[in-house]
Short mmCIF file of C-alpha atoms in Angstrom, two decimals:
data_model
loop_
_atom_site.label_atom_id
_atom_site.label_comp_id
_atom_site.label_asym_id
_atom_site.label_seq_id
_atom_site.Cartn_x
_atom_site.Cartn_y
_atom_site.Cartn_z
CA MET Y 58 3.26 -32.99 -4.94
CA THR Y 59 2.61 -29.66 -6.71
CA LEU Y 60 5.36 -27.57 -8.27
CA ALA Y 61 3.13 -24.62 -9.23
CA PRO Y 62 1.10 -22.54 -6.76
CA SER Y 63 -1.86 -22.37 -9.15
CA ILE Y 64 -2.17 -26.17 -9.13
CA THR Y 65 -2.18 -26.23 -5.34
CA GLU Y 66 -5.00 -23.72 -5.52
CA ASP Y 67 -6.90 -25.85 -8.05
CA LEU Y 68 -6.75 -28.82 -5.67
CA TYR Y 69 -8.09 -26.62 -2.86
CA TYR Y 70 -11.08 -25.57 -4.94
CA LEU Y 71 -11.67 -29.23 -5.84
CA GLY Y 72 -11.72 -30.22 -2.17
CA LEU Y 73 -8.49 -32.22 -2.57
CA PHE Y 74 -6.06 -30.05 -0.64
CA ASP Y 75 -5.68 -32.68 2.11
CA ARG Y 76 -3.78 -34.86 -0.38
CA VAL Y 77 -1.02 -32.32 -0.95
CA VAL Y 78 2.23 -33.31 0.79
CA GLY Y 79 4.66 -30.83 -0.81
CA VAL Y 80 4.50 -27.33 -2.33
CA THR Y 81 6.93 -24.65 -3.54
CA ASP Y 82 8.37 -21.84 -1.45
CA PHE Y 83 6.06 -19.45 -3.30
CA ASP Y 84 2.74 -21.09 -2.41
CA ASP Y 85 0.66 -18.69 -0.30
CA PHE Y 86 -2.92 -19.93 -0.70
CA PRO Y 87 -5.00 -21.33 0.96
CA SER Y 88 -3.99 -20.49 4.54
CA GLY Y 89 -3.41 -24.17 5.33
CA VAL Y 90 -0.51 -24.25 2.88
CA ALA Y 91 1.68 -22.81 5.65
CA ASN Y 92 1.66 -26.27 7.25
CA VAL Y 93 2.72 -28.18 4.11
CA THR Y 94 6.34 -29.20 3.46
CA ARG Y 95 8.23 -26.85 1.15
CA VAL Y 96 10.25 -28.42 -1.65
CA GLY Y 97 12.21 -25.38 -2.79
CA GLY Y 98 11.75 -22.97 -5.66
CA TYR Y 99 9.15 -22.80 -8.36
CA GLY Y 100 9.28 -25.37 -11.16
CA GLN Y 101 12.84 -26.21 -12.18
CA TYR Y 102 14.21 -24.74 -8.92
CA ALA Y 103 12.58 -27.42 -6.78
CA ASN Y 104 14.72 -29.66 -4.60
CA LEU Y 105 14.57 -33.16 -6.07
CA GLU Y 106 15.89 -34.83 -2.92
CA VAL Y 107 13.19 -33.28 -0.76
CA ILE Y 108 10.54 -34.29 -3.30
CA ALA Y 109 11.76 -37.88 -3.32
CA SER Y 110 11.85 -38.01 0.49
CA LEU Y 111 8.10 -37.30 0.59
CA ASN Y 112 7.34 -40.43 -1.47
CA PRO Y 113 4.71 -38.80 -3.69
CA ASP Y 114 2.53 -40.97 -5.90
CA LEU Y 115 1.82 -38.08 -8.29
CA ILE Y 116 3.69 -34.87 -9.18
CA LEU Y 117 1.78 -32.00 -10.73
CA VAL Y 118 3.72 -29.34 -12.68
CA ASP Y 119 3.35 -26.55 -15.19
CA SER Y 120 5.71 -25.60 -18.02
CA TYR Y 121 8.33 -24.16 -15.64
CA SER Y 122 9.26 -27.73 -14.67
CA MET Y 123 9.81 -29.12 -18.15
CA THR Y 124 13.61 -28.98 -17.82
CA ILE Y 125 13.51 -31.39 -14.85
CA LEU Y 126 10.70 -33.56 -16.19
CA GLU Y 127 12.88 -36.66 -16.62
CA ASP Y 128 14.24 -36.38 -13.08
CA LEU Y 129 10.75 -35.99 -11.68
CA GLN Y 130 9.48 -39.01 -13.60
CA LYS Y 131 12.07 -41.15 -11.84
CA ILE Y 132 10.32 -40.28 -8.58
CA ALA Y 133 6.64 -40.58 -9.55
CA PRO Y 134 4.25 -40.08 -12.47
CA VAL Y 135 4.14 -36.45 -13.61
CA LEU Y 136 1.12 -34.58 -14.96
CA VAL Y 137 1.49 -31.21 -16.68
CA VAL Y 138 -1.29 -28.71 -15.89
CA ASP Y 139 -0.46 -25.46 -17.69
CA PRO Y 140 -3.37 -23.07 -18.38
CA HIS Y 141 -2.49 -19.97 -20.40
CA SER Y 142 -5.73 -18.00 -20.22
CA ILE Y 143 -8.74 -17.62 -17.98
CA ASP Y 144 -10.67 -19.87 -20.37
CA ASP Y 145 -8.13 -22.63 -19.69
CA ILE Y 146 -8.88 -22.71 -15.95
CA PRO Y 147 -12.06 -24.84 -16.27
CA ARG Y 148 -10.14 -27.25 -18.51
CA ALA Y 149 -7.45 -27.59 -15.83
CA LEU Y 150 -10.14 -28.30 -13.22
CA ASP Y 151 -11.74 -30.93 -15.49
CA LEU Y 152 -8.39 -32.63 -16.04
CA LEU Y 153 -7.62 -32.78 -12.32
CA GLY Y 154 -11.15 -33.92 -11.59
CA ALA Y 155 -10.70 -36.86 -13.97
CA VAL Y 156 -7.30 -37.80 -12.51
CA PHE Y 157 -8.55 -37.75 -8.92
CA ASN Y 158 -11.95 -39.32 -9.62
CA ALA Y 159 -13.51 -36.04 -8.59
CA GLU Y 160 -15.51 -35.13 -11.67
CA GLU Y 161 -18.45 -33.86 -9.66
CA GLY Y 162 -16.16 -31.60 -7.63
CA ALA Y 163 -14.65 -30.29 -10.85
CA ARG Y 164 -18.09 -29.52 -12.30
CA LYS Y 165 -19.08 -27.70 -9.12
CA ALA Y 166 -15.81 -25.72 -8.93
CA THR Y 167 -16.09 -24.77 -12.61
CA ALA Y 168 -19.73 -23.71 -12.24
CA GLU Y 169 -18.90 -21.53 -9.23
CA PHE Y 170 -15.89 -20.02 -10.98
CA GLU Y 171 -17.80 -19.18 -14.16
CA ALA Y 172 -20.77 -17.83 -12.19
CA LYS Y 173 -18.52 -15.44 -10.25
CA ILE Y 174 -16.77 -14.32 -13.43
CA ASN Y 175 -20.12 -13.67 -15.10
CA THR Y 176 -21.53 -11.84 -12.08
CA ILE Y 177 -18.59 -9.47 -11.86
CA SER Y 178 -18.26 -8.85 -15.59
CA SER Y 179 -22.02 -8.30 -15.99
CA THR Y 180 -21.99 -5.81 -13.13
CA VAL Y 181 -19.57 -3.57 -15.05
CA LYS Y 182 -20.61 -4.36 -18.63
CA ASP Y 183 -22.55 -1.11 -19.09
CA GLU Y 184 -19.87 1.05 -17.50
CA PRO Y 185 -17.54 3.13 -19.71
CA ARG Y 186 -14.22 1.46 -20.34
CA VAL Y 187 -11.40 2.68 -18.10
CA SER Y 188 -7.83 2.73 -19.43
CA VAL Y 189 -5.39 0.97 -17.10
CA PHE Y 190 -1.61 0.85 -16.67
CA TYR Y 191 -0.40 -2.13 -14.63
CA VAL Y 192 3.12 -1.88 -13.19
CA VAL Y 193 4.99 -5.17 -13.05
CA TRP Y 194 8.33 -3.60 -12.14
CA ASN Y 195 9.71 -0.10 -11.75
CA SER Y 196 13.31 -0.23 -12.95
CA PRO Y 197 13.18 -0.92 -15.80
CA LEU Y 198 9.50 0.00 -16.10
CA MET Y 199 7.67 -3.19 -17.06
CA THR Y 200 4.00 -3.88 -17.64
CA ALA Y 201 1.61 -6.65 -18.65
CA GLY Y 202 0.91 -6.96 -22.35
CA GLY Y 203 -1.90 -8.65 -24.22
CA GLY Y 204 -2.38 -12.37 -23.71
CA THR Y 205 -1.51 -12.27 -20.01
CA PHE Y 206 -3.85 -13.12 -17.17
CA ILE Y 207 -3.58 -9.56 -15.92
CA SER Y 208 -4.73 -8.19 -19.25
CA ASP Y 209 -7.65 -10.64 -19.26
CA VAL Y 210 -8.64 -9.60 -15.74
CA ILE Y 211 -8.49 -5.90 -16.63
CA GLU Y 212 -10.80 -6.48 -19.61
CA LEU Y 213 -13.30 -8.56 -17.62
CA ALA Y 214 -13.24 -5.88 -14.90
CA GLY Y 215 -14.41 -3.28 -17.37
CA GLY Y 216 -11.03 -1.85 -18.21
CA GLU Y 217 -8.69 -1.58 -21.15
CA ASN Y 218 -5.00 -2.38 -20.77
CA ILE Y 219 -3.17 0.53 -22.40
CA PHE Y 220 -0.46 -1.88 -23.57
CA ASN Y 221 -2.79 -4.58 -24.84
CA ASP Y 222 -1.19 -4.17 -28.27
CA THR Y 223 2.01 -5.73 -26.91
CA THR Y 224 2.61 -9.29 -25.73
CA GLY Y 225 4.07 -10.83 -22.61
CA TRP Y 226 5.83 -8.53 -20.17
CA PRO Y 227 7.25 -5.60 -22.17
CA THR Y 228 9.55 -2.84 -20.96
CA VAL Y 229 8.02 0.58 -21.59
CA SER Y 230 9.10 4.18 -21.09
CA PRO Y 231 7.43 6.85 -18.95
CA GLU Y 232 6.92 8.82 -22.17
CA GLN Y 233 4.85 5.96 -23.64
CA VAL Y 234 2.73 5.81 -20.50
CA ILE Y 235 2.23 9.59 -20.56
CA GLU Y 236 1.23 9.45 -24.22
CA ARG Y 237 -1.38 6.75 -23.51
CA ASN Y 238 -2.50 8.68 -20.41
CA PRO Y 239 -4.23 5.97 -18.31
CA ASP Y 240 -7.26 6.66 -16.13
CA VAL Y 241 -6.01 4.21 -13.49
CA VAL Y 242 -2.61 2.88 -12.39
CA LEU Y 243 -2.40 -0.49 -10.64
CA LEU Y 244 0.64 -1.28 -8.48
CA THR Y 245 1.56 -4.28 -6.36
CA PRO Y 246 3.54 -4.43 -3.11
CA HIS Y 247 6.54 -5.93 -4.89
CA CYS Y 248 6.71 -3.85 -8.06
CA GLY Y 249 9.31 -1.42 -6.73
CA MET Y 250 7.03 1.60 -7.14
CA SER Y 251 4.83 3.22 -4.51
CA VAL Y 252 1.82 5.51 -4.85
CA GLN Y 253 4.03 8.36 -3.69
CA ASP Y 254 6.55 7.50 -6.45
CA VAL Y 255 3.86 7.93 -9.09
CA TYR Y 256 2.71 11.26 -7.68
CA SER Y 257 6.25 12.58 -7.31
CA GLY Y 258 7.85 11.10 -10.44
CA PRO Y 259 7.63 11.45 -14.21
CA LEU Y 260 4.09 10.03 -14.30
CA ALA Y 261 2.66 12.81 -12.10
CA SER Y 262 0.99 14.47 -15.09
CA ILE Y 263 -1.13 11.49 -16.22
CA LYS Y 264 -4.88 11.52 -15.65
CA ALA Y 265 -4.69 8.76 -13.03
CA ALA Y 266 -2.42 10.90 -10.87
CA GLN Y 267 -4.49 14.03 -11.37
CA ASP Y 268 -7.68 12.20 -10.32
CA GLY Y 269 -6.13 10.21 -7.49
CA LYS Y 270 -6.68 6.80 -9.04
CA ILE Y 271 -3.45 4.99 -8.23
CA TYR Y 272 -3.99 1.78 -6.31
CA VAL Y 273 -1.90 -0.97 -4.76
CA ILE Y 274 -3.36 -4.44 -5.31
CA GLU Y 275 -2.96 -6.30 -2.02
CA ASN Y 276 -1.72 -9.55 -3.56
CA GLU Y 277 -0.67 -9.76 -7.20
CA ASN Y 278 -1.05 -13.54 -7.05
CA ASP Y 279 -4.80 -12.97 -7.08
CA LEU Y 280 -4.27 -11.72 -10.64
CA ILE Y 281 -1.56 -13.94 -12.08
CA HIS Y 282 -2.19 -17.43 -10.70
CA PRO Y 283 -4.31 -19.35 -13.24
CA SER Y 284 -6.75 -20.90 -10.78
CA PRO Y 285 -10.25 -20.05 -9.56
CA ARG Y 286 -8.51 -17.72 -7.12
CA VAL Y 287 -8.33 -15.19 -9.95
CA VAL Y 288 -11.93 -14.15 -9.20
CA LEU Y 289 -10.60 -12.48 -6.02
CA GLY Y 290 -8.33 -10.28 -8.10
CA LEU Y 291 -11.02 -9.69 -10.70
CA GLU Y 292 -13.51 -8.41 -8.15
CA ALA Y 293 -10.91 -6.17 -6.50
CA VAL Y 294 -9.95 -4.62 -9.85
CA ALA Y 295 -13.59 -4.24 -10.95
CA ARG Y 296 -14.45 -2.42 -7.72
CA LEU Y 297 -11.48 -0.09 -8.19
CA LEU Y 298 -12.25 0.67 -11.83
CA HIS Y 299 -16.02 1.02 -11.43
CA PRO Y 300 -16.97 1.85 -7.83
CA ASP Y 301 -20.31 3.24 -9.00
CA ALA Y 302 -21.31 -0.22 -10.24
CA PHE Y 303 -20.89 -1.53 -6.69
CA LYS Y 304 -22.27 1.62 -5.08
CA VAL Y 305 -23.27 1.65 -1.44
CA GLY Y 306 -26.75 2.83 -0.58
CA TYR Y 307 -27.43 6.48 0.12
CA PRO Y 308 -28.58 8.20 2.25
CA LEU Y 309 -25.77 6.97 4.44
CA THR Y 310 -25.45 7.51 8.19
CA VAL Y 311 -21.99 7.18 9.72
CA THR Y 312 -20.29 7.80 13.05
CA ASP Y 313 -17.20 9.93 12.56
CA LEU Y 314 -13.96 9.81 14.55
CA ALA Y 315 -15.31 12.41 16.98
CA GLY Y 316 -18.26 10.15 17.79
CA ARG Y 317 -20.71 12.37 15.88
CA THR Y 318 -23.53 10.85 13.83
CA VAL Y 319 -23.69 12.33 10.34
CA THR Y 320 -26.12 11.57 7.51
CA ILE Y 321 -25.02 12.00 3.90
CA ASP Y 322 -27.89 12.08 1.43
CA ASP Y 323 -26.05 11.32 -1.81
CA GLU Y 324 -22.59 10.25 -2.92
CA PRO Y 325 -20.35 13.29 -2.38
CA GLU Y 326 -19.00 14.83 -5.55
CA ARG Y 327 -17.74 18.20 -4.26
CA ILE Y 328 -15.58 17.81 -1.16
CA VAL Y 329 -13.71 20.49 0.79
CA THR Y 330 -11.00 19.21 3.14
CA LEU Y 331 -9.56 21.33 5.94
CA ALA Y 332 -6.57 19.11 6.75
CA PRO Y 333 -3.74 18.11 4.37
CA SER Y 334 -3.73 14.56 5.77
CA ILE Y 335 -7.36 14.11 4.76
CA THR Y 336 -6.66 15.37 1.25
CA GLU Y 337 -3.82 12.87 0.89
CA SER Y 338 -6.03 10.08 2.18
CA LEU Y 339 -8.73 10.89 -0.38
CA PHE Y 340 -6.20 10.68 -3.20
CA TYR Y 341 -4.90 7.35 -1.90
CA ILE Y 342 -8.36 5.75 -1.91
CA GLY Y 343 -9.33 7.02 -5.36
CA ALA Y 344 -11.52 9.96 -4.33
CA GLY Y 345 -9.07 12.74 -5.19
CA GLY Y 346 -11.13 13.78 -8.20
CA LYS Y 347 -13.95 14.76 -5.85
CA VAL Y 348 -11.88 17.37 -3.97
CA VAL Y 349 -12.77 20.99 -4.88
CA GLY Y 350 -11.21 22.87 -1.97
CA VAL Y 351 -8.07 22.47 0.17
CA THR Y 352 -6.06 24.50 2.69
CA ASP Y 353 -3.11 26.74 1.94
CA TYR Y 354 -0.87 24.05 3.44
CA ASP Y 355 -1.88 21.20 1.13
CA ASP Y 356 1.10 20.19 -0.99
CA PHE Y 357 0.65 16.50 -1.80
CA PRO Y 358 0.00 15.03 -4.25
CA PRO Y 359 1.16 17.66 -6.76
CA ALA Y 360 -2.32 17.67 -8.32
CA VAL Y 361 -3.59 19.71 -5.34
CA ARG Y 362 -1.80 22.74 -6.78
CA ASN Y 363 -4.70 23.03 -9.21
CA ILE Y 364 -7.39 22.87 -6.50
CA THR Y 365 -8.95 26.02 -5.02
CA ARG Y 366 -7.44 27.19 -1.73
CA VAL Y 367 -9.84 28.04 1.09
CA GLY Y 368 -7.43 29.63 3.54
CA GLY Y 369 -5.56 28.36 6.57
CA TYR Y 370 -5.60 25.05 8.35
CA GLY Y 371 -8.70 24.06 10.31
CA LYS Y 372 -10.28 27.00 12.12
CA TYR Y 373 -8.30 29.46 10.01
CA ALA Y 374 -10.20 28.53 6.87
CA ASN Y 375 -12.17 31.16 4.94
CA LEU Y 376 -15.85 30.31 5.40
CA GLU Y 377 -16.95 32.48 2.47
CA ALA Y 378 -14.50 30.76 0.15
CA ILE Y 379 -15.77 27.35 1.30
CA ALA Y 380 -19.41 28.31 0.78
CA ALA Y 381 -18.64 29.70 -2.69
CA LEU Y 382 -17.48 26.21 -3.76
CA GLU Y 383 -20.92 24.76 -2.92
CA PRO Y 384 -19.52 21.58 -1.36
CA ASP Y 385 -21.74 18.61 -0.59
CA LEU Y 386 -19.30 17.39 2.09
CA ILE Y 387 -16.70 19.03 4.34
CA LEU Y 388 -14.00 16.89 5.97
CA VAL Y 389 -12.11 18.21 8.99
CA ASP Y 390 -9.85 17.16 11.84
CA GLY Y 391 -9.80 18.37 15.43
CA PHE Y 392 -8.44 21.81 14.49
CA SER Y 393 -11.80 22.78 13.00
CA MET Y 394 -14.00 22.09 16.01
CA ASP Y 395 -14.22 25.82 16.83
CA ILE Y 396 -15.96 26.54 13.51
CA MET Y 397 -18.07 23.37 13.37
CA GLU Y 398 -21.44 25.16 13.59
CA SER Y 399 -20.50 27.56 10.81
CA LEU Y 400 -19.33 24.71 8.59
CA GLU Y 401 -22.49 22.68 9.21
CA ARG Y 402 -24.53 25.55 7.79
CA ILE Y 403 -22.71 25.01 4.49
CA ALA Y 404 -22.70 21.21 4.15
CA PRO Y 405 -22.53 17.98 6.19
CA VAL Y 406 -19.28 17.81 8.17
CA VAL Y 407 -17.38 14.63 9.06
CA VAL Y 408 -14.49 14.68 11.54
CA VAL Y 409 -11.52 12.53 10.54
CA ASP Y 410 -8.98 12.86 13.33
CA PRO Y 411 -6.94 9.66 13.92
CA LYS Y 412 -4.59 9.62 16.91
CA ASN Y 413 -2.68 6.39 16.23
CA ILE Y 414 -1.83 4.04 13.37
CA THR Y 415 -4.88 1.83 13.90
CA ALA Y 416 -7.09 4.90 13.82
CA ILE Y 417 -5.58 5.83 10.42
CA TYR Y 418 -6.85 2.50 9.12
CA ASN Y 419 -10.29 3.31 10.56
CA ALA Y 420 -10.18 6.78 9.02
CA LEU Y 421 -9.42 5.39 5.56
CA GLU Y 422 -12.25 2.88 5.86
CA LEU Y 423 -14.63 5.64 6.95
CA LEU Y 424 -13.59 7.85 4.03
CA GLY Y 425 -13.97 4.92 1.65
CA LYS Y 426 -17.50 4.26 2.87
CA ILE Y 427 -18.54 7.91 2.69
CA THR Y 428 -17.16 8.48 -0.81
CA ASN Y 429 -18.14 5.10 -2.31
CA ARG Y 430 -14.48 4.12 -2.59
CA GLU Y 431 -14.47 1.18 -0.19
CA GLU Y 432 -12.24 -1.04 -2.33
CA GLY Y 433 -9.71 1.76 -2.72
CA ALA Y 434 -9.71 2.26 1.04
CA ARG Y 435 -9.29 -1.46 1.64
CA ALA Y 436 -6.32 -1.52 -0.74
CA ALA Y 437 -4.71 1.48 0.98
CA VAL Y 438 -5.14 -0.08 4.42
CA ALA Y 439 -3.74 -3.41 3.23
CA ASP Y 440 -0.69 -1.64 1.78
CA MET Y 441 -0.07 0.17 5.07
CA GLN Y 442 -0.49 -3.01 7.10
CA ALA Y 443 1.93 -4.84 4.81
CA THR Y 444 4.56 -2.16 5.39
CA VAL Y 445 4.09 -2.28 9.16
CA GLY Y 446 4.37 -6.06 9.06
CA TYR Y 447 7.52 -5.95 6.95
CA VAL Y 448 9.24 -3.38 9.17
CA THR Y 449 8.30 -4.92 12.52
CA SER Y 450 9.29 -8.43 11.42
CA THR Y 451 12.61 -7.14 10.08
CA VAL Y 452 13.54 -5.38 13.34
CA ALA Y 453 12.20 -8.11 15.64
CA GLY Y 454 14.91 -9.28 18.01
CA GLN Y 455 17.19 -6.33 17.23
CA SER Y 456 18.48 -4.01 19.94
CA LYS Y 457 16.39 -0.86 20.44
CA PRO Y 458 18.62 2.19 20.00
CA ARG Y 459 17.84 5.20 22.19
CA THR Y 460 16.37 7.73 19.76
CA PHE Y 461 15.87 11.49 19.93
CA PHE Y 462 13.68 13.32 17.40
CA ILE Y 463 14.12 17.07 16.86
CA LEU Y 464 11.06 18.77 15.41
CA SER Y 465 12.42 22.30 15.82
CA TYR Y 466 15.05 24.29 17.71
CA TYR Y 467 13.45 27.27 19.44
CA ASN Y 468 13.83 27.94 23.17
CA GLY Y 469 14.91 24.33 23.53
CA TYR Y 470 14.83 21.22 21.38
CA TRP Y 471 11.17 20.52 20.59
CA THR Y 472 10.61 16.80 20.44
CA ALA Y 473 7.93 14.12 20.30
CA GLY Y 474 6.64 12.35 23.36
CA ALA Y 475 3.98 9.72 24.01
CA GLY Y 476 0.75 10.18 22.08
CA THR Y 477 2.48 11.44 18.92
CA PHE Y 478 2.83 9.61 15.64
CA VAL Y 479 6.60 10.09 15.80
CA ASN Y 480 6.72 8.15 19.07
CA ASP Y 481 4.62 5.36 17.55
CA LEU Y 482 6.85 5.22 14.47
CA ILE Y 483 10.06 5.05 16.51
CA THR Y 484 8.60 2.16 18.50
CA LEU Y 485 7.41 0.27 15.40
CA ALA Y 486 10.79 0.88 13.74
CA GLY Y 487 12.56 -0.88 16.58
CA GLY Y 488 13.76 2.07 18.62
CA GLU Y 489 13.18 3.62 22.03
CA ASN Y 490 12.11 7.26 22.14
CA ILE Y 491 14.18 8.81 24.95
CA PHE Y 492 11.28 11.16 25.76
CA ASN Y 493 8.45 8.65 25.67
CA ASP Y 494 7.67 9.60 29.28
CA VAL Y 495 6.57 13.05 28.06
CA ASN Y 496 3.05 13.53 26.66
CA GLY Y 497 2.66 15.19 23.28
CA TRP Y 498 5.18 17.72 21.99
CA GLY Y 499 7.56 19.45 24.39
CA ALA Y 500 10.88 21.25 24.68
CA ALA Y 501 13.88 19.34 26.02
CA SER Y 502 16.96 20.98 27.48
CA GLU Y 503 20.51 20.09 26.55
CA GLU Y 504 21.02 18.74 30.05
CA GLN Y 505 18.05 16.37 29.70
CA ILE Y 506 19.24 15.16 26.31
CA ILE Y 507 22.79 14.55 27.53
CA ALA Y 508 21.49 12.66 30.57
CA ARG Y 509 19.44 10.34 28.32
CA ASN Y 510 22.31 10.02 25.83
CA PRO Y 511 20.60 9.16 22.52
CA GLU Y 512 22.30 6.67 20.20
CA VAL Y 513 20.41 8.02 17.16
CA ILE Y 514 19.20 11.57 16.47
CA ILE Y 515 16.66 12.26 13.71
CA ILE Y 516 16.10 15.88 12.71
CA SER Y 517 13.14 17.34 10.85
CA PRO Y 518 14.23 19.17 7.67
CA ASN Y 519 12.37 22.23 9.00
CA ALA Y 520 13.95 22.16 12.44
CA GLY Y 521 16.21 25.17 11.96
CA ILE Y 522 19.23 23.12 12.99
CA SER Y 523 21.51 20.79 11.02
CA PRO Y 524 23.60 17.78 12.03
CA LYS Y 525 26.84 19.77 11.82
CA ASP Y 526 25.40 22.26 14.33
CA LEU Y 527 25.52 19.47 16.91
CA CYS Y 528 29.26 19.01 16.41
CA SER Y 529 29.98 22.00 18.61
CA GLY Y 530 28.41 22.50 21.99
CA PRO Y 531 27.20 20.15 24.72
CA LEU Y 532 25.40 17.65 22.47
CA SER Y 533 28.69 16.74 20.76
CA GLU Y 534 29.26 14.38 23.68
CA VAL Y 535 26.18 12.16 23.18
CA ASP Y 536 26.66 8.78 21.51
CA ALA Y 537 24.66 9.70 18.40
CA VAL Y 538 26.96 12.58 17.51
CA LYS Y 539 30.18 10.82 18.51
CA ASN Y 540 29.26 7.80 16.37
CA GLY Y 541 27.97 9.85 13.43
CA ARG Y 542 24.36 8.62 13.75
CA VAL Y 543 22.54 11.91 13.10
CA TYR Y 544 20.08 11.98 10.21
CA VAL Y 545 17.77 14.47 8.54
CA LEU Y 546 14.31 13.18 7.67
CA SER Y 547 13.47 13.65 3.99
CA ASP Y 548 10.04 15.19 4.68
CA GLU Y 549 8.53 16.19 8.01
CA ASN Y 550 5.03 15.49 6.70
CA LEU Y 551 5.86 11.79 6.49
CA VAL Y 552 5.77 11.55 10.27
CA VAL Y 553 3.26 14.18 11.39
CA ARG Y 554 0.38 13.81 8.91
CA PRO Y 555 -1.93 10.92 9.85
CA GLY Y 556 -2.44 9.44 6.41
CA PRO Y 557 -1.10 6.60 4.23
CA ARG Y 558 2.22 8.36 3.56
CA ILE Y 559 3.17 7.88 7.21
CA MET Y 560 4.37 4.40 6.19
CA HIS Y 561 7.21 6.02 4.22
CA GLY Y 562 8.17 7.80 7.43
CA LEU Y 563 8.18 4.46 9.23
CA GLU Y 564 10.46 2.89 6.62
CA GLU Y 565 12.84 5.85 6.72
CA ILE Y 566 13.12 5.82 10.52
CA ALA Y 567 13.62 2.05 10.50
CA GLU Y 568 16.52 2.44 8.06
CA TYR Y 569 18.15 5.01 10.32
CA LEU Y 570 17.74 2.84 13.42
CA HIS Y 571 18.70 -0.49 11.82
CA PRO Y 572 20.67 0.21 8.62
CA GLU Y 573 22.15 -3.29 8.42
CA ALA Y 574 18.74 -4.96 8.56
CA PHE Y 575 17.52 -2.88 5.60
CA SER Y 576 20.80 -2.83 3.62
CA PHE Y 577 20.83 0.94 4.11
CA GLN Y 578 24.15 2.76 3.76
CA PRO Y 579 23.89 6.18 5.39
CA GLN Y 580 26.68 8.70 5.09
CA PRO Y 581 27.82 9.20 8.68
CA LEU Y 582 28.09 12.57 10.35
CA VAL Y 583 31.77 13.50 10.70
CA CYS Y 584 32.55 16.36 13.06
CA ASN Y 585 35.65 18.15 11.83
CA ALA Y 586 36.55 21.38 10.13
CA THR Y 587 36.76 20.03 6.58
CA THR Y 588 33.94 17.51 6.25
CA SER Y 589 30.33 18.62 6.05
CA ALA Y 590 27.57 16.60 7.65
CA SER Y 591 24.84 14.81 5.85
CA GLY Y 592 22.02 12.44 6.63
#
């Protein structure tokens, strides 16, 4: 019986996992742990009756179980395995090896662990130190201080924890973070802060935000569980902090999303992007500092305000302005195909033009490979996939409300049909797009909308129409208006730009469609003369 996930992991690395009959609710590694009986919470929150029912002959705990030690000892012998630093991990393996008559396995596991640590740390030892801010929690803003596993990992990965002069898990202020101005910010899926939050919040001015080096670690347990598993987190952090130390080989030949074969001679350092979605993607994978030219429509992250503008979107770009920047790579989507030959005379051109969510993942991976930011791309993809998984699992089994999306109001209600990202997002969010039998973007008449009777209406903030406008006229009779379920999307770009931020659009739509499932409390549209509408 193990009452600490790290001990379960130790037994796995020792080849003893088949002896484990009970684990905590928080155990997530190795994959086989999903088939092991759960005995409740971590440490002192374990269920003693369930533990006893499994008839263990040994219970393994860390310090979080000390308050129930006497109760556990009435069930079976208890051994405390409680490493406090990376250096303690081999000692924990040795102890378990002795207890289980598996000394040779312990020696092998320790040797492999230390070899991997040495390989990673030696790979980055000659790299300049990178200052790092690790976010444990957003409100209040908490970080990892000195003496934590996270701080140890950051140091071994060639970084410097900006709050290494503190201990434990201190609360800090945005002003302190700004003053220490980190090169990199590390987030986790459960820290309550997203990449977009950093770019749009009080930390937008720090160097990490300006250079596009804000990353989401796929699984924080790779960093905080004191077992050999920590090498997984160490390698991920090292690759994020020092991608050049793990550089891919150039020249590099890739196939872009238009099926074109493109050869890139050296790692790109001066990139012009002719689509806002591509710019955002580069910042999300840690390549934002390479961008020297963007379109007039680029507006996220805020750091793009300081980047040279090269004219309109796609084919409306200014070729002379692009050439003047002397780029070594130009990234475009399908709107630039008409000027492809002219662009190719300036620099290699790669087409990044995803048409669905899966293709966005592929686009990020392609950009990561091209720019030598593969770990950053992998982290961005993992974060997106985690959001999709969370939303789809939350809405599974729920009814699918009939949904109508209004992009704009001009000679009809322009809406999204099949083949658009909005349609995909409505489906993933647990809804049914009432115009999914239409391809692409099209105008719907009031008669068509009334006939299909949407239960939810979502309006783009740039649509030229507000919820209260629907209170008068024919659409006042559809269920969405009568029941007050008309909402205004916070940002149109969250649903039309094929980049990582589209996940925020997915979450927002899901909240509108299934507010109870996400504990969302929208202010309903009320159609009367004295109450204004909101969404």
